[in-house]
Amino acid sequence: QGDLELAESKCNACLHQFPDFYPVYIHIARITPKSITAKQIEAIKNYVAEEHSDSDALAFVLGHYFHARKEPENAWKWYSHANQLRAVRNAERGAAYQPVESETFADNIIEFTQKLESVELTEIEGEAFEPIFILGMPRSGSTLLEGLLSRYPAIQKTGERIEFPNLIYRLVNENLDDGELTAKLLAF
């Protein structure tokens, strides 16, 4: 957590010296969103309306501000606007979220994992095994879980396999029969 009072005082000192340095509000919104004044809120709204490169982040500030003040309609309005601005910004950077493609891929992965149930991966070099796949979002505890499971002598960990998502993507899209799938997974 750190020293919130010190962080707040540093942010306020920054605003006092540089009143038009809007990115500092991103930090203030995380520390004490209720401390932002009505005059500052109006200035942030105007800044967001001018469509600066960080307008999406400042629209999130407005969402945090109204959320902290228990004004859910206004919070929702600004969070929605921030997400729209972020989507545009991500598209400009080539990082656009494509919900239909993502949902289709998720459905394909589910279908693929069901197909894996029929694949025999029980022996490598004469040693029986059954793979355990741990999947998770970043910072969700998947590495911790792997570490805990690997304390059991019969479980060996492989670490984070950064090539695994690419392999799965290829396997999901190749429509392999069981024999081809088994061969590719064993080679991995």
JSON list of C-alpha atoms in Angstrom, two decimals:
[
{"chain": "A", "resi": 1, "resn": "GLN", "atom": "CA", "xyz": [0.00, 0.00, 0.00]},
{"chain": "A", "resi": 2, "resn": "GLY", "atom": "CA", "xyz": [2.77, 2.44, 0.84]},
{"chain": "A", "resi": 3, "resn": "ASP", "atom": "CA", "xyz": [2.30, 5.81, 2.48]},
{"chain": "A", "resi": 4, "resn": "LEU", "atom": "CA", "xyz": [-0.97, 7.13, 1.03]},
{"chain": "A", "resi": 5, "resn": "GLU", "atom": "CA", "xyz": [-0.69, 10.50, 2.76]},
{"chain": "A", "resi": 6, "resn": "LEU", "atom": "CA", "xyz": [2.77, 11.07, 1.31]},
{"chain": "A", "resi": 7, "resn": "ALA", "atom": "CA", "xyz": [1.59, 10.00, -2.16]},
{"chain": "A", "resi": 8, "resn": "GLU", "atom": "CA", "xyz": [-1.40, 12.33, -1.94]},
{"chain": "A", "resi": 9, "resn": "SER", "atom": "CA", "xyz": [0.77, 15.25, -0.82]},
{"chain": "A", "resi": 10, "resn": "LYS", "atom": "CA", "xyz": [3.22, 14.64, -3.70]},
{"chain": "A", "resi": 11, "resn": "CYS", "atom": "CA", "xyz": [0.34, 14.56, -6.20]},
{"chain": "A", "resi": 12, "resn": "ASN", "atom": "CA", "xyz": [-1.10, 17.78, -4.78]},
{"chain": "A", "resi": 13, "resn": "ALA", "atom": "CA", "xyz": [2.34, 19.44, -4.87]},
{"chain": "A", "resi": 14, "resn": "CYS", "atom": "CA", "xyz": [2.63, 18.43, -8.52]},
{"chain": "A", "resi": 15, "resn": "LEU", "atom": "CA", "xyz": [-0.81, 19.91, -9.28]},
{"chain": "A", "resi": 16, "resn": "HIS", "atom": "CA", "xyz": [0.05, 23.09, -7.42]},
{"chain": "A", "resi": 17, "resn": "GLN", "atom": "CA", "xyz": [3.18, 23.58, -9.50]},
{"chain": "A", "resi": 18, "resn": "PHE", "atom": "CA", "xyz": [1.76, 22.20, -12.79]},
{"chain": "A", "resi": 19, "resn": "PRO", "atom": "CA", "xyz": [-2.04, 22.66, -12.71]},
{"chain": "A", "resi": 20, "resn": "ASP", "atom": "CA", "xyz": [-2.45, 21.46, -16.31]},
{"chain": "A", "resi": 21, "resn": "PHE", "atom": "CA", "xyz": [-0.56, 18.19, -15.81]},
{"chain": "A", "resi": 22, "resn": "TYR", "atom": "CA", "xyz": [-3.63, 15.98, -16.09]},
{"chain": "A", "resi": 23, "resn": "PRO", "atom": "CA", "xyz": [-1.93, 12.55, -15.81]},
{"chain": "A", "resi": 24, "resn": "VAL", "atom": "CA", "xyz": [-1.42, 13.18, -12.08]},
{"chain": "A", "resi": 25, "resn": "TYR", "atom": "CA", "xyz": [-5.18, 12.75, -11.66]},
{"chain": "A", "resi": 26, "resn": "ILE", "atom": "CA", "xyz": [-4.74, 9.09, -12.62]},
{"chain": "A", "resi": 27, "resn": "HIS", "atom": "CA", "xyz": [-2.80, 8.63, -9.38]},
{"chain": "A", "resi": 28, "resn": "ILE", "atom": "CA", "xyz": [-5.09, 10.83, -7.30]},
{"chain": "A", "resi": 29, "resn": "ALA", "atom": "CA", "xyz": [-8.09, 8.80, -8.47]},
{"chain": "A", "resi": 30, "resn": "ARG", "atom": "CA", "xyz": [-6.42, 5.66, -7.11]},
{"chain": "A", "resi": 31, "resn": "ILE", "atom": "CA", "xyz": [-5.44, 7.27, -3.80]},
{"chain": "A", "resi": 32, "resn": "THR", "atom": "CA", "xyz": [-8.33, 9.58, -2.87]},
{"chain": "A", "resi": 33, "resn": "PRO", "atom": "CA", "xyz": [-10.79, 10.12, -5.71]},
{"chain": "A", "resi": 34, "resn": "LYS", "atom": "CA", "xyz": [-13.16, 12.10, -3.46]},
{"chain": "A", "resi": 35, "resn": "SER", "atom": "CA", "xyz": [-10.48, 14.77, -3.00]},
{"chain": "A", "resi": 36, "resn": "ILE", "atom": "CA", "xyz": [-10.81, 15.90, -6.61]},
{"chain": "A", "resi": 37, "resn": "THR", "atom": "CA", "xyz": [-12.75, 19.17, -6.67]},
{"chain": "A", "resi": 38, "resn": "ALA", "atom": "CA", "xyz": [-15.75, 20.03, -8.85]},
{"chain": "A", "resi": 39, "resn": "LYS", "atom": "CA", "xyz": [-13.60, 22.58, -10.70]},
{"chain": "A", "resi": 40, "resn": "GLN", "atom": "CA", "xyz": [-10.97, 19.91, -11.39]},
{"chain": "A", "resi": 41, "resn": "ILE", "atom": "CA", "xyz": [-13.65, 17.48, -12.58]},
{"chain": "A", "resi": 42, "resn": "GLU", "atom": "CA", "xyz": [-14.88, 20.04, -15.11]},
{"chain": "A", "resi": 43, "resn": "ALA", "atom": "CA", "xyz": [-11.31, 20.60, -16.31]},
{"chain": "A", "resi": 44, "resn": "ILE", "atom": "CA", "xyz": [-10.81, 16.83, -16.69]},
{"chain": "A", "resi": 45, "resn": "LYS", "atom": "CA", "xyz": [-14.09, 16.52, -18.64]},
{"chain": "A", "resi": 46, "resn": "ASN", "atom": "CA", "xyz": [-12.92, 19.27, -21.00]},
{"chain": "A", "resi": 47, "resn": "TYR", "atom": "CA", "xyz": [-9.54, 17.59, -21.37]},
{"chain": "A", "resi": 48, "resn": "VAL", "atom": "CA", "xyz": [-11.17, 14.26, -22.23]},
{"chain": "A", "resi": 49, "resn": "ALA", "atom": "CA", "xyz": [-13.45, 15.98, -24.77]},
{"chain": "A", "resi": 50, "resn": "GLU", "atom": "CA", "xyz": [-10.38, 17.37, -26.56]},
{"chain": "A", "resi": 51, "resn": "GLU", "atom": "CA", "xyz": [-9.32, 13.75, -27.29]},
{"chain": "A", "resi": 52, "resn": "HIS", "atom": "CA", "xyz": [-5.73, 13.72, -26.10]},
{"chain": "A", "resi": 53, "resn": "SER", "atom": "CA", "xyz": [-3.66, 10.53, -26.25]},
{"chain": "A", "resi": 54, "resn": "ASP", "atom": "CA", "xyz": [-4.40, 9.88, -22.56]},
{"chain": "A", "resi": 55, "resn": "SER", "atom": "CA", "xyz": [-8.08, 10.84, -22.64]},
{"chain": "A", "resi": 56, "resn": "ASP", "atom": "CA", "xyz": [-9.06, 7.21, -22.05]},
{"chain": "A", "resi": 57, "resn": "ALA", "atom": "CA", "xyz": [-7.12, 7.13, -18.77]},
{"chain": "A", "resi": 58, "resn": "LEU", "atom": "CA", "xyz": [-8.65, 10.44, -17.67]},
{"chain": "A", "resi": 59, "resn": "ALA", "atom": "CA", "xyz": [-12.14, 9.16, -18.52]},
{"chain": "A", "resi": 60, "resn": "PHE", "atom": "CA", "xyz": [-11.40, 6.26, -16.14]},
{"chain": "A", "resi": 61, "resn": "VAL", "atom": "CA", "xyz": [-10.48, 8.89, -13.54]},
{"chain": "A", "resi": 62, "resn": "LEU", "atom": "CA", "xyz": [-13.96, 10.36, -13.93]},
{"chain": "A", "resi": 63, "resn": "GLY", "atom": "CA", "xyz": [-15.45, 6.89, -13.54]},
{"chain": "A", "resi": 64, "resn": "HIS", "atom": "CA", "xyz": [-13.45, 6.33, -10.33]},
{"chain": "A", "resi": 65, "resn": "TYR", "atom": "CA", "xyz": [-14.47, 9.75, -9.03]},
{"chain": "A", "resi": 66, "resn": "PHE", "atom": "CA", "xyz": [-18.19, 9.14, -9.52]},
{"chain": "A", "resi": 67, "resn": "HIS", "atom": "CA", "xyz": [-17.91, 5.58, -8.24]},
{"chain": "A", "resi": 68, "resn": "ALA", "atom": "CA", "xyz": [-16.29, 6.86, -5.03]},
{"chain": "A", "resi": 69, "resn": "ARG", "atom": "CA", "xyz": [-19.09, 9.41, -4.67]},
{"chain": "A", "resi": 70, "resn": "LYS", "atom": "CA", "xyz": [-21.65, 6.58, -5.02]},
{"chain": "A", "resi": 71, "resn": "GLU", "atom": "CA", "xyz": [-23.06, 7.93, -8.29]},
{"chain": "A", "resi": 72, "resn": "PRO", "atom": "CA", "xyz": [-23.33, 4.69, -10.29]},
{"chain": "A", "resi": 73, "resn": "GLU", "atom": "CA", "xyz": [-25.04, 6.20, -13.35]},
{"chain": "A", "resi": 74, "resn": "ASN", "atom": "CA", "xyz": [-22.29, 8.78, -13.83]},
{"chain": "A", "resi": 75, "resn": "ALA", "atom": "CA", "xyz": [-19.61, 6.22, -13.04]},
{"chain": "A", "resi": 76, "resn": "TRP", "atom": "CA", "xyz": [-21.06, 3.83, -15.63]},
{"chain": "A", "resi": 77, "resn": "LYS", "atom": "CA", "xyz": [-21.25, 6.63, -18.21]},
{"chain": "A", "resi": 78, "resn": "TRP", "atom": "CA", "xyz": [-17.57, 7.52, -17.77]},
{"chain": "A", "resi": 79, "resn": "TYR", "atom": "CA", "xyz": [-16.34, 3.93, -17.52]},
{"chain": "A", "resi": 80, "resn": "SER", "atom": "CA", "xyz": [-18.20, 3.14, -20.75]},
{"chain": "A", "resi": 81, "resn": "HIS", "atom": "CA", "xyz": [-16.76, 6.21, -22.45]},
{"chain": "A", "resi": 82, "resn": "ALA", "atom": "CA", "xyz": [-13.27, 5.29, -21.21]},
{"chain": "A", "resi": 83, "resn": "ASN", "atom": "CA", "xyz": [-13.63, 1.77, -22.62]},
{"chain": "A", "resi": 84, "resn": "GLN", "atom": "CA", "xyz": [-14.73, 3.18, -25.98]},
{"chain": "A", "resi": 85, "resn": "LEU", "atom": "CA", "xyz": [-11.75, 5.53, -26.06]},
{"chain": "A", "resi": 86, "resn": "ARG", "atom": "CA", "xyz": [-9.42, 2.69, -25.01]},
{"chain": "A", "resi": 87, "resn": "ALA", "atom": "CA", "xyz": [-10.80, 0.46, -27.79]},
{"chain": "A", "resi": 88, "resn": "VAL", "atom": "CA", "xyz": [-10.05, 3.16, -30.37]},
{"chain": "A", "resi": 89, "resn": "ARG", "atom": "CA", "xyz": [-6.57, 3.69, -28.93]},
{"chain": "A", "resi": 90, "resn": "ASN", "atom": "CA", "xyz": [-5.87, -0.05, -28.93]},
{"chain": "A", "resi": 91, "resn": "ALA", "atom": "CA", "xyz": [-7.06, -0.35, -32.53]},
{"chain": "A", "resi": 92, "resn": "GLU", "atom": "CA", "xyz": [-4.70, 2.46, -33.52]},
{"chain": "A", "resi": 93, "resn": "ARG", "atom": "CA", "xyz": [-1.85, 0.52, -31.91]},
{"chain": "A", "resi": 94, "resn": "GLY", "atom": "CA", "xyz": [-2.87, -2.76, -33.53]},
{"chain": "A", "resi": 95, "resn": "ALA", "atom": "CA", "xyz": [-4.04, -4.26, -30.24]},
{"chain": "A", "resi": 96, "resn": "ALA", "atom": "CA", "xyz": [-7.78, -4.21, -30.78]},
{"chain": "A", "resi": 97, "resn": "TYR", "atom": "CA", "xyz": [-10.00, -6.61, -28.87]},
{"chain": "A", "resi": 98, "resn": "GLN", "atom": "CA", "xyz": [-12.17, -8.55, -31.28]},
{"chain": "A", "resi": 99, "resn": "PRO", "atom": "CA", "xyz": [-14.99, -10.13, -29.27]},
{"chain": "A", "resi": 100, "resn": "VAL", "atom": "CA", "xyz": [-16.43, -12.35, -32.03]},
{"chain": "A", "resi": 101, "resn": "GLU", "atom": "CA", "xyz": [-13.04, -13.78, -32.97]},
{"chain": "A", "resi": 102, "resn": "SER", "atom": "CA", "xyz": [-12.10, -14.23, -29.31]},
{"chain": "A", "resi": 103, "resn": "GLU", "atom": "CA", "xyz": [-15.36, -16.03, -28.51]},
{"chain": "A", "resi": 104, "resn": "THR", "atom": "CA", "xyz": [-14.98, -18.28, -31.55]},
{"chain": "A", "resi": 105, "resn": "PHE", "atom": "CA", "xyz": [-11.42, -19.13, -30.54]},
{"chain": "A", "resi": 106, "resn": "ALA", "atom": "CA", "xyz": [-12.54, -19.89, -26.96]},
{"chain": "A", "resi": 107, "resn": "ASP", "atom": "CA", "xyz": [-15.24, -22.22, -28.34]},
{"chain": "A", "resi": 108, "resn": "ASN", "atom": "CA", "xyz": [-12.61, -23.91, -30.52]},
{"chain": "A", "resi": 109, "resn": "ILE", "atom": "CA", "xyz": [-10.33, -24.42, -27.52]},
{"chain": "A", "resi": 110, "resn": "ILE", "atom": "CA", "xyz": [-13.19, -26.02, -25.56]},
{"chain": "A", "resi": 111, "resn": "GLU", "atom": "CA", "xyz": [-13.88, -28.34, -28.48]},
{"chain": "A", "resi": 112, "resn": "PHE", "atom": "CA", "xyz": [-10.16, -29.06, -28.78]},
{"chain": "A", "resi": 113, "resn": "THR", "atom": "CA", "xyz": [-9.80, -29.97, -25.09]},
{"chain": "A", "resi": 114, "resn": "GLN", "atom": "CA", "xyz": [-12.72, -32.37, -25.41]},
{"chain": "A", "resi": 115, "resn": "LYS", "atom": "CA", "xyz": [-10.91, -33.97, -28.33]},
{"chain": "A", "resi": 116, "resn": "LEU", "atom": "CA", "xyz": [-7.79, -34.32, -26.16]},
{"chain": "A", "resi": 117, "resn": "GLU", "atom": "CA", "xyz": [-9.67, -36.74, -23.92]},
{"chain": "A", "resi": 118, "resn": "SER", "atom": "CA", "xyz": [-9.40, -39.38, -26.66]},
{"chain": "A", "resi": 119, "resn": "VAL", "atom": "CA", "xyz": [-5.67, -38.83, -27.21]},
{"chain": "A", "resi": 120, "resn": "GLU", "atom": "CA", "xyz": [-3.31, -41.24, -25.44]},
{"chain": "A", "resi": 121, "resn": "LEU", "atom": "CA", "xyz": [-0.38, -39.36, -23.91]},
{"chain": "A", "resi": 122, "resn": "THR", "atom": "CA", "xyz": [0.37, -41.85, -21.19]},
{"chain": "A", "resi": 123, "resn": "GLU", "atom": "CA", "xyz": [3.91, -42.97, -22.03]},
{"chain": "A", "resi": 124, "resn": "ILE", "atom": "CA", "xyz": [7.12, -41.24, -23.03]},
{"chain": "A", "resi": 125, "resn": "GLU", "atom": "CA", "xyz": [10.36, -43.22, -23.17]},
{"chain": "A", "resi": 126, "resn": "GLY", "atom": "CA", "xyz": [8.69, -46.11, -21.37]},
{"chain": "A", "resi": 127, "resn": "GLU", "atom": "CA", "xyz": [7.56, -43.96, -18.45]},
{"chain": "A", "resi": 128, "resn": "ALA", "atom": "CA", "xyz": [3.85, -43.53, -17.76]},
{"chain": "A", "resi": 129, "resn": "PHE", "atom": "CA", "xyz": [2.53, -40.04, -17.20]},
{"chain": "A", "resi": 130, "resn": "GLU", "atom": "CA", "xyz": [-0.60, -37.97, -17.35]},
{"chain": "A", "resi": 131, "resn": "PRO", "atom": "CA", "xyz": [-0.06, -34.30, -18.17]},
{"chain": "A", "resi": 132, "resn": "ILE", "atom": "CA", "xyz": [-1.52, -31.55, -16.02]},
{"chain": "A", "resi": 133, "resn": "PHE", "atom": "CA", "xyz": [-2.14, -28.23, -17.71]},
{"chain": "A", "resi": 134, "resn": "ILE", "atom": "CA", "xyz": [-2.38, -25.13, -15.55]},
{"chain": "A", "resi": 135, "resn": "LEU", "atom": "CA", "xyz": [-3.77, -22.15, -17.40]},
{"chain": "A", "resi": 136, "resn": "GLY", "atom": "CA", "xyz": [-4.43, -18.73, -16.00]},
{"chain": "A", "resi": 137, "resn": "MET", "atom": "CA", "xyz": [-4.43, -15.02, -16.54]},
{"chain": "A", "resi": 138, "resn": "PRO", "atom": "CA", "xyz": [-1.31, -13.06, -15.53]},
{"chain": "A", "resi": 139, "resn": "ARG", "atom": "CA", "xyz": [-0.93, -12.57, -11.77]},
{"chain": "A", "resi": 140, "resn": "SER", "atom": "CA", "xyz": [-3.71, -15.11, -11.03]},
{"chain": "A", "resi": 141, "resn": "GLY", "atom": "CA", "xyz": [-1.61, -17.60, -9.03]},
{"chain": "A", "resi": 142, "resn": "SER", "atom": "CA", "xyz": [-0.95, -20.22, -11.73]},
{"chain": "A", "resi": 143, "resn": "THR", "atom": "CA", "xyz": [2.84, -20.14, -11.11]},
{"chain": "A", "resi": 144, "resn": "LEU", "atom": "CA", "xyz": [2.27, -20.51, -7.38]},
{"chain": "A", "resi": 145, "resn": "LEU", "atom": "CA", "xyz": [-0.03, -23.49, -8.01]},
{"chain": "A", "resi": 146, "resn": "GLU", "atom": "CA", "xyz": [2.58, -25.09, -10.27]},
{"chain": "A", "resi": 147, "resn": "GLY", "atom": "CA", "xyz": [5.20, -24.63, -7.54]},
{"chain": "A", "resi": 148, "resn": "LEU", "atom": "CA", "xyz": [2.95, -26.16, -4.92]},
{"chain": "A", "resi": 149, "resn": "LEU", "atom": "CA", "xyz": [2.09, -29.17, -7.09]},
{"chain": "A", "resi": 150, "resn": "SER", "atom": "CA", "xyz": [5.72, -29.74, -8.03]},
{"chain": "A", "resi": 151, "resn": "ARG", "atom": "CA", "xyz": [6.56, -30.34, -4.35]},
{"chain": "A", "resi": 152, "resn": "TYR", "atom": "CA", "xyz": [4.97, -33.75, -4.89]},
{"chain": "A", "resi": 153, "resn": "PRO", "atom": "CA", "xyz": [7.79, -36.03, -6.17]},
{"chain": "A", "resi": 154, "resn": "ALA", "atom": "CA", "xyz": [5.72, -37.57, -8.97]},
{"chain": "A", "resi": 155, "resn": "ILE", "atom": "CA", "xyz": [5.00, -34.16, -10.55]},
{"chain": "A", "resi": 156, "resn": "GLN", "atom": "CA", "xyz": [7.60, -32.38, -12.62]},
{"chain": "A", "resi": 157, "resn": "LYS", "atom": "CA", "xyz": [7.13, -28.78, -13.59]},
{"chain": "A", "resi": 158, "resn": "THR", "atom": "CA", "xyz": [8.11, -27.30, -16.93]},
{"chain": "A", "resi": 159, "resn": "GLY", "atom": "CA", "xyz": [7.87, -23.65, -16.02]},
{"chain": "A", "resi": 160, "resn": "GLU", "atom": "CA", "xyz": [6.03, -21.11, -18.06]},
{"chain": "A", "resi": 161, "resn": "ARG", "atom": "CA", "xyz": [5.86, -22.41, -21.60]},
{"chain": "A", "resi": 162, "resn": "ILE", "atom": "CA", "xyz": [5.62, -19.25, -23.64]},
{"chain": "A", "resi": 163, "resn": "GLU", "atom": "CA", "xyz": [5.41, -21.25, -26.87]},
{"chain": "A", "resi": 164, "resn": "PHE", "atom": "CA", "xyz": [2.38, -23.19, -25.62]},
{"chain": "A", "resi": 165, "resn": "PRO", "atom": "CA", "xyz": [-0.28, -20.61, -26.63]},
{"chain": "A", "resi": 166, "resn": "ASN", "atom": "CA", "xyz": [1.09, -20.59, -30.19]},
{"chain": "A", "resi": 167, "resn": "LEU", "atom": "CA", "xyz": [1.11, -24.40, -30.27]},
{"chain": "A", "resi": 168, "resn": "ILE", "atom": "CA", "xyz": [-2.49, -24.56, -29.05]},
{"chain": "A", "resi": 169, "resn": "TYR", "atom": "CA", "xyz": [-3.53, -21.91, -31.58]},
{"chain": "A", "resi": 170, "resn": "ARG", "atom": "CA", "xyz": [-1.99, -23.96, -34.40]},
{"chain": "A", "resi": 171, "resn": "LEU", "atom": "CA", "xyz": [-3.42, -27.26, -33.14]},
{"chain": "A", "resi": 172, "resn": "VAL", "atom": "CA", "xyz": [-6.91, -25.82, -32.69]},
{"chain": "A", "resi": 173, "resn": "ASN", "atom": "CA", "xyz": [-6.90, -24.48, -36.23]},
{"chain": "A", "resi": 174, "resn": "GLU", "atom": "CA", "xyz": [-5.31, -27.52, -37.96]},
{"chain": "A", "resi": 175, "resn": "ASN", "atom": "CA", "xyz": [-8.19, -29.99, -37.40]},
{"chain": "A", "resi": 176, "resn": "LEU", "atom": "CA", "xyz": [-5.87, -32.97, -36.84]},
{"chain": "A", "resi": 177, "resn": "ASP", "atom": "CA", "xyz": [-6.93, -36.57, -36.42]},
{"chain": "A", "resi": 178, "resn": "ASP", "atom": "CA", "xyz": [-6.07, -38.32, -33.13]},
{"chain": "A", "resi": 179, "resn": "GLY", "atom": "CA", "xyz": [-2.83, -39.83, -34.43]},
{"chain": "A", "resi": 180, "resn": "GLU", "atom": "CA", "xyz": [-1.48, -36.54, -35.79]},
{"chain": "A", "resi": 181, "resn": "LEU", "atom": "CA", "xyz": [-2.51, -34.73, -32.63]},
{"chain": "A", "resi": 182, "resn": "THR", "atom": "CA", "xyz": [-0.81, -37.32, -30.43]},
{"chain": "A", "resi": 183, "resn": "ALA", "atom": "CA", "xyz": [2.40, -37.10, -32.49]},
{"chain": "A", "resi": 184, "resn": "LYS", "atom": "CA", "xyz": [2.51, -33.29, -32.28]},
{"chain": "A", "resi": 185, "resn": "LEU", "atom": "CA", "xyz": [1.83, -33.21, -28.55]},
{"chain": "A", "resi": 186, "resn": "LEU", "atom": "CA", "xyz": [4.45, -35.87, -27.84]},
{"chain": "A", "resi": 187, "resn": "ALA", "atom": "CA", "xyz": [6.97, -33.94, -29.93]},
{"chain": "A", "resi": 188, "resn": "PHE", "atom": "CA", "xyz": [6.23, -30.85, -27.85]}
]
